[in-house]
Tab-separated table of C-alpha atoms in Angstrom:
chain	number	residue	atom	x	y	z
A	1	UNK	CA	5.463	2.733	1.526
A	2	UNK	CA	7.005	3.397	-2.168
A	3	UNK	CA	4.988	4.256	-5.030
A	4	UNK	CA	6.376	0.621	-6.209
A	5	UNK	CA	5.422	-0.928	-2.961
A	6	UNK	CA	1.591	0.579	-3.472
A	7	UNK	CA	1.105	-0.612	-7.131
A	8	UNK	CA	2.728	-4.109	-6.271
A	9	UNK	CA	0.095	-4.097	-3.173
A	10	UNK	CA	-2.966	-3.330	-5.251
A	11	UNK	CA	-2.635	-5.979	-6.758
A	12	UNK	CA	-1.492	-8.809	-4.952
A	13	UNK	CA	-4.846	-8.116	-2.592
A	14	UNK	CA	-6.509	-8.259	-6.043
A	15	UNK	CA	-4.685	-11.782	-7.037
A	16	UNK	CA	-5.047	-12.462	-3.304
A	17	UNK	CA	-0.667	-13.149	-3.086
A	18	UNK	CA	0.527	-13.268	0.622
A	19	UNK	CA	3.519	-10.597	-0.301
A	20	UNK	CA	3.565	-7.724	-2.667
A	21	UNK	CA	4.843	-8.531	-5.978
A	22	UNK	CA	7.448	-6.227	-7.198
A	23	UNK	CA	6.691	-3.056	-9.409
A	24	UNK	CA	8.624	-0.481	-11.082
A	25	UNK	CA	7.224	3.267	-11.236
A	26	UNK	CA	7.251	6.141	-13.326
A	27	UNK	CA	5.918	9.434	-14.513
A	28	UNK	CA	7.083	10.675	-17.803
A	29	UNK	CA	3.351	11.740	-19.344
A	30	UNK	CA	1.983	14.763	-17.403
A	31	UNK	CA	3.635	13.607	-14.259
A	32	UNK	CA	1.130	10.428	-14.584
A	33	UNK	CA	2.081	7.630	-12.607
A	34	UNK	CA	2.831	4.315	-15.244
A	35	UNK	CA	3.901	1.017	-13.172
A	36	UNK	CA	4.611	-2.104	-14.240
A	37	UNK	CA	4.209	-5.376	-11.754
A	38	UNK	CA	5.177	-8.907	-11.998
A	39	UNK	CA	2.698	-11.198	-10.178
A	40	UNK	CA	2.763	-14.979	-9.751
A	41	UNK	CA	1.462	-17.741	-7.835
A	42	UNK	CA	2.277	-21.517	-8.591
A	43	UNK	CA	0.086	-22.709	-5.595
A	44	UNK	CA	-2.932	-20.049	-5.527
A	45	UNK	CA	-6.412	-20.946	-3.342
A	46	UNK	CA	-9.267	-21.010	-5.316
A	47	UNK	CA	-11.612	-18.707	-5.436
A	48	UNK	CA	-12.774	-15.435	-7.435
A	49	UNK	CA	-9.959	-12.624	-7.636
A	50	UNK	CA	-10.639	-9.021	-5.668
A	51	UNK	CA	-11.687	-6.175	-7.431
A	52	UNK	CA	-9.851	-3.550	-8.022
A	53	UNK	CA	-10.716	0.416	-7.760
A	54	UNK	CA	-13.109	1.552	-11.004
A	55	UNK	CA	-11.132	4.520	-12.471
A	56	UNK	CA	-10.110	5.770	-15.341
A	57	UNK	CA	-7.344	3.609	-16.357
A	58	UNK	CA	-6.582	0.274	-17.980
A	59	UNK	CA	-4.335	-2.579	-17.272
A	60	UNK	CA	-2.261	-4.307	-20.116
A	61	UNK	CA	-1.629	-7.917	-19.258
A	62	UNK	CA	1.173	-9.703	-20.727
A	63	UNK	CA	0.514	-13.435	-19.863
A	64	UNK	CA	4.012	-15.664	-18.988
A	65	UNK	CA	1.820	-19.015	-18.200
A	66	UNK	CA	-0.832	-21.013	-20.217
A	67	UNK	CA	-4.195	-20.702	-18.342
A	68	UNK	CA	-6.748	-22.923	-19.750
A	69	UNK	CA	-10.726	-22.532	-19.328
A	70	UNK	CA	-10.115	-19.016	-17.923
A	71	UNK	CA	-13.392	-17.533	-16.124
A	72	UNK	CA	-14.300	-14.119	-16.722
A	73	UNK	CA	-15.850	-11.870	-15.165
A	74	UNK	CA	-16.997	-7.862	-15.821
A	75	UNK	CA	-19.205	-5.466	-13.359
A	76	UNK	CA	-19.969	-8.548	-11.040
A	77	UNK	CA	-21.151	-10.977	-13.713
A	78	UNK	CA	-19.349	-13.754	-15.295
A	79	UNK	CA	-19.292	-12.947	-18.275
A	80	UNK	CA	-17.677	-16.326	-20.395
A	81	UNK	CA	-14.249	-18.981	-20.413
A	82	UNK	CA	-11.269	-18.639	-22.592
A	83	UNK	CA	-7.913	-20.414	-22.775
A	84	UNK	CA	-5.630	-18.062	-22.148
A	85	UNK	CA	-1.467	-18.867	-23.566
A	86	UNK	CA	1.485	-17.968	-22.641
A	87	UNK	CA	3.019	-14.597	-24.449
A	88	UNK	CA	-0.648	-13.287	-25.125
A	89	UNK	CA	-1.412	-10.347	-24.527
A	90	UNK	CA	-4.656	-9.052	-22.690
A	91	UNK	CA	-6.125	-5.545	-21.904
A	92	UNK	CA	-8.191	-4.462	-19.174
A	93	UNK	CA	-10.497	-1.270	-18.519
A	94	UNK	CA	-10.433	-0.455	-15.000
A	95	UNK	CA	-14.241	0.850	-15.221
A	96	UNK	CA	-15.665	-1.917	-16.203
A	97	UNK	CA	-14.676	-4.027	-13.111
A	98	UNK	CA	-12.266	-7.067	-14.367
A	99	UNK	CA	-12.044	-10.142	-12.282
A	100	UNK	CA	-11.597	-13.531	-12.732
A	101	UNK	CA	-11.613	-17.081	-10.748
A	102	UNK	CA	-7.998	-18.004	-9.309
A	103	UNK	CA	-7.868	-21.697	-9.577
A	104	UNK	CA	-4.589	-22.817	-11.400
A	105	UNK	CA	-0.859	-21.356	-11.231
A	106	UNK	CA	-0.672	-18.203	-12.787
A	107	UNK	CA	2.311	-15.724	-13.853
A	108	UNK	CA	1.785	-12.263	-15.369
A	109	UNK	CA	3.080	-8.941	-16.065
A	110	UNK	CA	0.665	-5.815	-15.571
A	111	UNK	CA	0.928	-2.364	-17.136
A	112	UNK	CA	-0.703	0.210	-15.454
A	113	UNK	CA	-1.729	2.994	-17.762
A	114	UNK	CA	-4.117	5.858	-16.771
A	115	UNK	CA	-6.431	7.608	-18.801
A	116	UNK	CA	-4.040	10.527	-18.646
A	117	UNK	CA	-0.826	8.785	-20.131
A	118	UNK	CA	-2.438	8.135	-23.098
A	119	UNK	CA	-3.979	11.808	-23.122
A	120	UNK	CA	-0.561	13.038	-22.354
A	121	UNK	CA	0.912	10.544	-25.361
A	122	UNK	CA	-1.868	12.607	-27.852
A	123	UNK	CA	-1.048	16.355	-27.114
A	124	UNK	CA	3.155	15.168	-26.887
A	125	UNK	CA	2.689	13.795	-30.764
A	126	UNK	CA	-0.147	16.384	-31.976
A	127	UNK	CA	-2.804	13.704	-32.323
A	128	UNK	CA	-6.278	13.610	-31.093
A	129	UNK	CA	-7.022	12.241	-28.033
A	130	UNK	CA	-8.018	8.377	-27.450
A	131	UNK	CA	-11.100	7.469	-26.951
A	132	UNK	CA	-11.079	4.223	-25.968
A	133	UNK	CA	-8.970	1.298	-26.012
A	134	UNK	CA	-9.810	-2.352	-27.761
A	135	UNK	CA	-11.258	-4.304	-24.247
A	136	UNK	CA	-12.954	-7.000	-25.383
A	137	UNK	CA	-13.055	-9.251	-22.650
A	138	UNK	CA	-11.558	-12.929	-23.146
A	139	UNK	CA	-9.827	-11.399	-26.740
A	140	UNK	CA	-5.973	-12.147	-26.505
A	141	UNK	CA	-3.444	-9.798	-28.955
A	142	UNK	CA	0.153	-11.708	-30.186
A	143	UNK	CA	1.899	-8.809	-29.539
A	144	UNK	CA	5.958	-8.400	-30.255
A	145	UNK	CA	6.209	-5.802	-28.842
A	146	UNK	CA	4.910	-5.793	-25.533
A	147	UNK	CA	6.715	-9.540	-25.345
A	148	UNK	CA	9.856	-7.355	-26.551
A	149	UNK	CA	9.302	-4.954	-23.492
A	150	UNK	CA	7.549	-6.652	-20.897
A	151	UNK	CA	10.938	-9.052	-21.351
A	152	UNK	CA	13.622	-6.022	-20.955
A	153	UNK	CA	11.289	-4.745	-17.795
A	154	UNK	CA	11.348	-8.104	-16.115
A	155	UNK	CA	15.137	-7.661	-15.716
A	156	UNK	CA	14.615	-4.621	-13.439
A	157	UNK	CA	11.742	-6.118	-11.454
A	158	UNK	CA	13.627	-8.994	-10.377
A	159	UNK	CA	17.124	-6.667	-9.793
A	160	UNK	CA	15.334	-3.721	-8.722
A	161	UNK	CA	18.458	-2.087	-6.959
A	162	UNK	CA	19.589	-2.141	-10.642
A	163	UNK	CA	17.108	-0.328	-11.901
A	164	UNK	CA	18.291	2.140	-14.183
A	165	UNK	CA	15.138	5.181	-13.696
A	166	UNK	CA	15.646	6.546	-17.346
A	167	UNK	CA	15.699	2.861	-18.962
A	168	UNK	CA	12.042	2.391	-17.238
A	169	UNK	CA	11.132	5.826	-17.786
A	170	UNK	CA	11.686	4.992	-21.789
A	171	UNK	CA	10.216	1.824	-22.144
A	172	UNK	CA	7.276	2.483	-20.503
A	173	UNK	CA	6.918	5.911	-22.217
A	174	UNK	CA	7.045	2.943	-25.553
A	175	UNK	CA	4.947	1.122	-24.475
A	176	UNK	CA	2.206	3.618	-23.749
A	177	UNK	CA	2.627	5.144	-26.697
A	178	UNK	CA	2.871	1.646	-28.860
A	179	UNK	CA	-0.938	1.271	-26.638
A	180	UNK	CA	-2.187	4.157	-28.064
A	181	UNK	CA	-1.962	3.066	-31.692
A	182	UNK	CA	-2.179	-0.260	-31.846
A	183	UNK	CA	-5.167	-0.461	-29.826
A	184	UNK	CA	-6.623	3.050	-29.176
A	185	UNK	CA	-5.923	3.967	-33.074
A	186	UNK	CA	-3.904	6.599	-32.166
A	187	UNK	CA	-2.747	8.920	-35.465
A	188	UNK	CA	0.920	11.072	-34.943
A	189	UNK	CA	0.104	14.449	-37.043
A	190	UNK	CA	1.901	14.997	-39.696
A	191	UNK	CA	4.305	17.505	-38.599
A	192	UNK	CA	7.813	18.403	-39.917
A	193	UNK	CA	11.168	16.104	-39.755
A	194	UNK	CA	12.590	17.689	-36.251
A	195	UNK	CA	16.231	17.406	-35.750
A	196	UNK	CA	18.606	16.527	-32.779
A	197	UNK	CA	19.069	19.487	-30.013
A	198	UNK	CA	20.958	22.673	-29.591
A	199	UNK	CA	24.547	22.650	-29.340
A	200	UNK	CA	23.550	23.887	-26.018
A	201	UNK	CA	21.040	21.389	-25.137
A	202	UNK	CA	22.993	18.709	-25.814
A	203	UNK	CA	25.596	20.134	-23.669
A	204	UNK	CA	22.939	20.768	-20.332
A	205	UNK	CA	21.734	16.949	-20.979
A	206	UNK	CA	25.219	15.719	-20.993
A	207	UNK	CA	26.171	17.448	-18.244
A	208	UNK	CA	23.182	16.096	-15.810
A	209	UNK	CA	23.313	12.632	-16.796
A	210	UNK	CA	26.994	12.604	-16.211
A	211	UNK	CA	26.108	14.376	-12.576
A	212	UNK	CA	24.158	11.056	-11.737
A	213	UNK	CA	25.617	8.093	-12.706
A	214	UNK	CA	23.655	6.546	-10.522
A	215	UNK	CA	20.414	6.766	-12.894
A	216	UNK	CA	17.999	8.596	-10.536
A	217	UNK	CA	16.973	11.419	-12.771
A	218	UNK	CA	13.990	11.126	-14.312
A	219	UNK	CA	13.676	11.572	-18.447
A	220	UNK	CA	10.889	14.356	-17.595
A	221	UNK	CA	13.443	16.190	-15.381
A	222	UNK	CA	15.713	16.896	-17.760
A	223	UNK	CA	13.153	17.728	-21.149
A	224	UNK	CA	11.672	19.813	-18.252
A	225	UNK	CA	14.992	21.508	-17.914
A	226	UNK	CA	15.164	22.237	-21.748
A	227	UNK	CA	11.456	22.876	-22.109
A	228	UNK	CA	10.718	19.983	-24.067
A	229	UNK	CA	8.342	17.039	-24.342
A	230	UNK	CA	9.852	13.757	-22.874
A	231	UNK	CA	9.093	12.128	-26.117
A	232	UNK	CA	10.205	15.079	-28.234
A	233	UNK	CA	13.542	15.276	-25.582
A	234	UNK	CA	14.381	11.721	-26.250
A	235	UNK	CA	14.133	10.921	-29.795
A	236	UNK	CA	16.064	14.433	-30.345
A	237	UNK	CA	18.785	12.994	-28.110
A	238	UNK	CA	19.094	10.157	-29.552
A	239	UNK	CA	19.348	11.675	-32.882
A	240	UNK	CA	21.981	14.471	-31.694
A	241	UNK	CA	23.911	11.269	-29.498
A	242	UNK	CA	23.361	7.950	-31.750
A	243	UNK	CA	21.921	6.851	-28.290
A	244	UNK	CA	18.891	6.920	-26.295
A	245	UNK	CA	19.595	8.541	-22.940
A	246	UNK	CA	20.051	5.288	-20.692
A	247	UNK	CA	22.179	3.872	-23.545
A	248	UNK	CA	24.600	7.219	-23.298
A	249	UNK	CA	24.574	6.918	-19.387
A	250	UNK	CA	25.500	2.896	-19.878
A	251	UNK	CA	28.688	4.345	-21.864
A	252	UNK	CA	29.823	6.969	-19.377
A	253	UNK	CA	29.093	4.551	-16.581
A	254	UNK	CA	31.708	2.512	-18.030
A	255	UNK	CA	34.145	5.068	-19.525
A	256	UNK	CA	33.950	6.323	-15.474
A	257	UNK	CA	35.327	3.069	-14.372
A	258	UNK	CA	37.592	1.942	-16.871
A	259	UNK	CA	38.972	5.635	-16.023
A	260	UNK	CA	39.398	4.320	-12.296
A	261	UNK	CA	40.557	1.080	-12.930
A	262	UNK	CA	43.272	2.690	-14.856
A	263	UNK	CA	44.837	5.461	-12.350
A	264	UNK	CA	43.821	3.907	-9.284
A	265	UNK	CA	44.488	-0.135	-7.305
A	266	UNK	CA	40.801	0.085	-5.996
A	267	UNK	CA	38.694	-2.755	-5.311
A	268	UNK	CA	36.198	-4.016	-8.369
A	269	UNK	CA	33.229	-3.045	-5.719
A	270	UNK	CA	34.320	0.218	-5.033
A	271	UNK	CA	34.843	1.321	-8.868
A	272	UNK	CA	31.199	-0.619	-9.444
A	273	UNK	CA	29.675	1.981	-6.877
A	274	UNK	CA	31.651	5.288	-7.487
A	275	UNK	CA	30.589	4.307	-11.455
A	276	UNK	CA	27.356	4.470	-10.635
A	277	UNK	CA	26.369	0.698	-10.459
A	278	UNK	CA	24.290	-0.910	-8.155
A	279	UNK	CA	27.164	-3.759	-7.150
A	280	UNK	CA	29.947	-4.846	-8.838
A	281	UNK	CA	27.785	-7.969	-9.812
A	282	UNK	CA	25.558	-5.281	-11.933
A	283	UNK	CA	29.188	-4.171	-12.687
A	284	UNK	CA	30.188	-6.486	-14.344
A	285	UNK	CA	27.258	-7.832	-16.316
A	286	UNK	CA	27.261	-4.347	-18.043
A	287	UNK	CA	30.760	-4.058	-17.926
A	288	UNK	CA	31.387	-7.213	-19.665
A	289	UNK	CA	28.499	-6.680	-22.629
A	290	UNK	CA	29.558	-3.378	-23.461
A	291	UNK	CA	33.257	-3.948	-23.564
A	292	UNK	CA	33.449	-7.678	-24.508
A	293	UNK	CA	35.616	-8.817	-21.652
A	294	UNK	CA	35.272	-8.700	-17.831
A	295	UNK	CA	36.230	-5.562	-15.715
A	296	UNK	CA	38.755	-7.350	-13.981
A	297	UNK	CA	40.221	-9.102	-17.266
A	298	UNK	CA	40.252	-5.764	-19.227
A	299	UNK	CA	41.973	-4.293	-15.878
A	300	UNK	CA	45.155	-6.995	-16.280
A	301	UNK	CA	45.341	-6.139	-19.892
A	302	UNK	CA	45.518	-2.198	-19.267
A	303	UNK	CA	47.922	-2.846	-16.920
A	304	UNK	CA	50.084	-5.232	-19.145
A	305	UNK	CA	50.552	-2.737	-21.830
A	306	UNK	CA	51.376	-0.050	-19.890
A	307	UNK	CA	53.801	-1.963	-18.283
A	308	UNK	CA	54.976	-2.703	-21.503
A	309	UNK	CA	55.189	0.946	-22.561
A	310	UNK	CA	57.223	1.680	-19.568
């Protein structure tokens, strides 16, 4: 089974869901696994949710359907009711045991975040560690932010073949750190304006992105590579590029097959694949935001005026 596949079956047992609900992985913070899984159940049985195993680690719920007169319960006790509303946002410390009863439809997204992400979030910014993070049971955050990123992940749960690896390593490495101060108080030392990379740097970054298209390498890979945080890596790319690193590979995933689709008759599915995109459905959706047009319409126009030219 996947790392994915684990997380999403942890916690359907724990929401008692027939299947495992999908779940994106990744480990950009002291090679700590983060996931993120979207559960939901529009028919659920009733009856008191699983528990799930007491460690060191916290869930961040973003909630995506109203749940009135909620039933809470912490360490085997219930512990009080709360309406719960859509776009609220809830966190949970593993240790404490969080349950609560199942008996209306429910739809969620859950954040895993272990007590080592956030450690690894202090020593990357030069900030003390966290101590502990605002729990209070039944106590719902409006929080932009999460919406903001929960919403962006939700597009890779549900099109997971599309998945671009550096796009969830960076918005989960955002959202971990956005955890950390909003609700773990979580101070960045002051430390000197750092620039972009090396000349060099920027080269060796370039160069393996561009060697997989596909989106497979992991942000920590390559600030491994150049012996750098991943947080420190990827704001200095973005300042050296204008673009954070799954923007950059977005461009050259493009510039590859508008290179293609102007030396060579191939098939729109073949260009979407050997550009490094899941299908040429996930082709052209990208295709057609970054450009303005679709691949095949941008294709006929390239070919029209060098026609012309000719």
């Amino acid at each position: 089974m996947t790392r994915a596949g684990a997380y999403g079956q942890k916690l359907g047992q724990f929401l008692h869901l027939k299947d495992a609900p999908p779940s994106l992985v990744t480990r950009s913070l002291r090679s700590t696994e983060l996931a993120v899984t979207e559960t939901r159940n529009d028919n659920p049985e009733p009856g008191l949710s699983g528990s799930l195993t007491a460690e060191d680690a916290f869930l961040v719920s973003l909630k995506l359907h109203d749940y009135p007169d909620c039933e809470l319960w912490e360490r085997g006790k219930c512990i009080m009711t709360a309406d719960v509303h859509a776009g609220t946002t809830y966190l949970y410390d593993l240790k404490r045991d969080p349950r609560y009863v199942i008996d209306k439809p429910f739809h969620s997204l859950f954040f895993y975040i272990p007590r080592s992400a956030l450690d690894g979030i202090a020593e990357q910014t030069g900030a003390p560690r966290v101590d502990e993070l605002d729990c209070r049971i039944g106590v719902g955050h409006d929080d932009t932010i999460v919406r903001h990123i929960g919403a962006s992940l939700q597009q890779g749960l549900r099109r997971p073949d599309e998945a671009n690896q550096l796009f969830i390593d960076h918005m989960m490495l955002a959202l971990t750190a956005h955890v950390a101060q909003t609700y773990g108080g979580l101070q960045r030392a002051v430390e000197p304006s750092r620039g972009g990379l090396a000349p060099w740097q920027v080269r060796r970054a370039c160069d393996r992105l561009e060697s997989d298209l596909g989106g497979k390498l992991s942000l920590q890979a390559i600030a491994a590579e150049l012996g750098l945080s991943v947080s420190h890596f990827s704001r200095a790319f973005r300042i050296s590029t204008g673009l954070p690193p799954h923007q950059w590979l977005l461009q050259q995933r493009v510039k590859a097959a508008k290179q293609l689709m102007s030396v060579r008759d191939l098939p729109l599915s073949e260009i979407a694949i050997s550009a490094g995109f899941a299908n040429q459905s996930h082709f052209t959706r990208v295709f057609s935001a970054m450009v303005g047009v679709s691949p095949g319409a941008w294709r006929r126009q390239a070919q029209g005026s060098s026609g012309s030219e000719t």
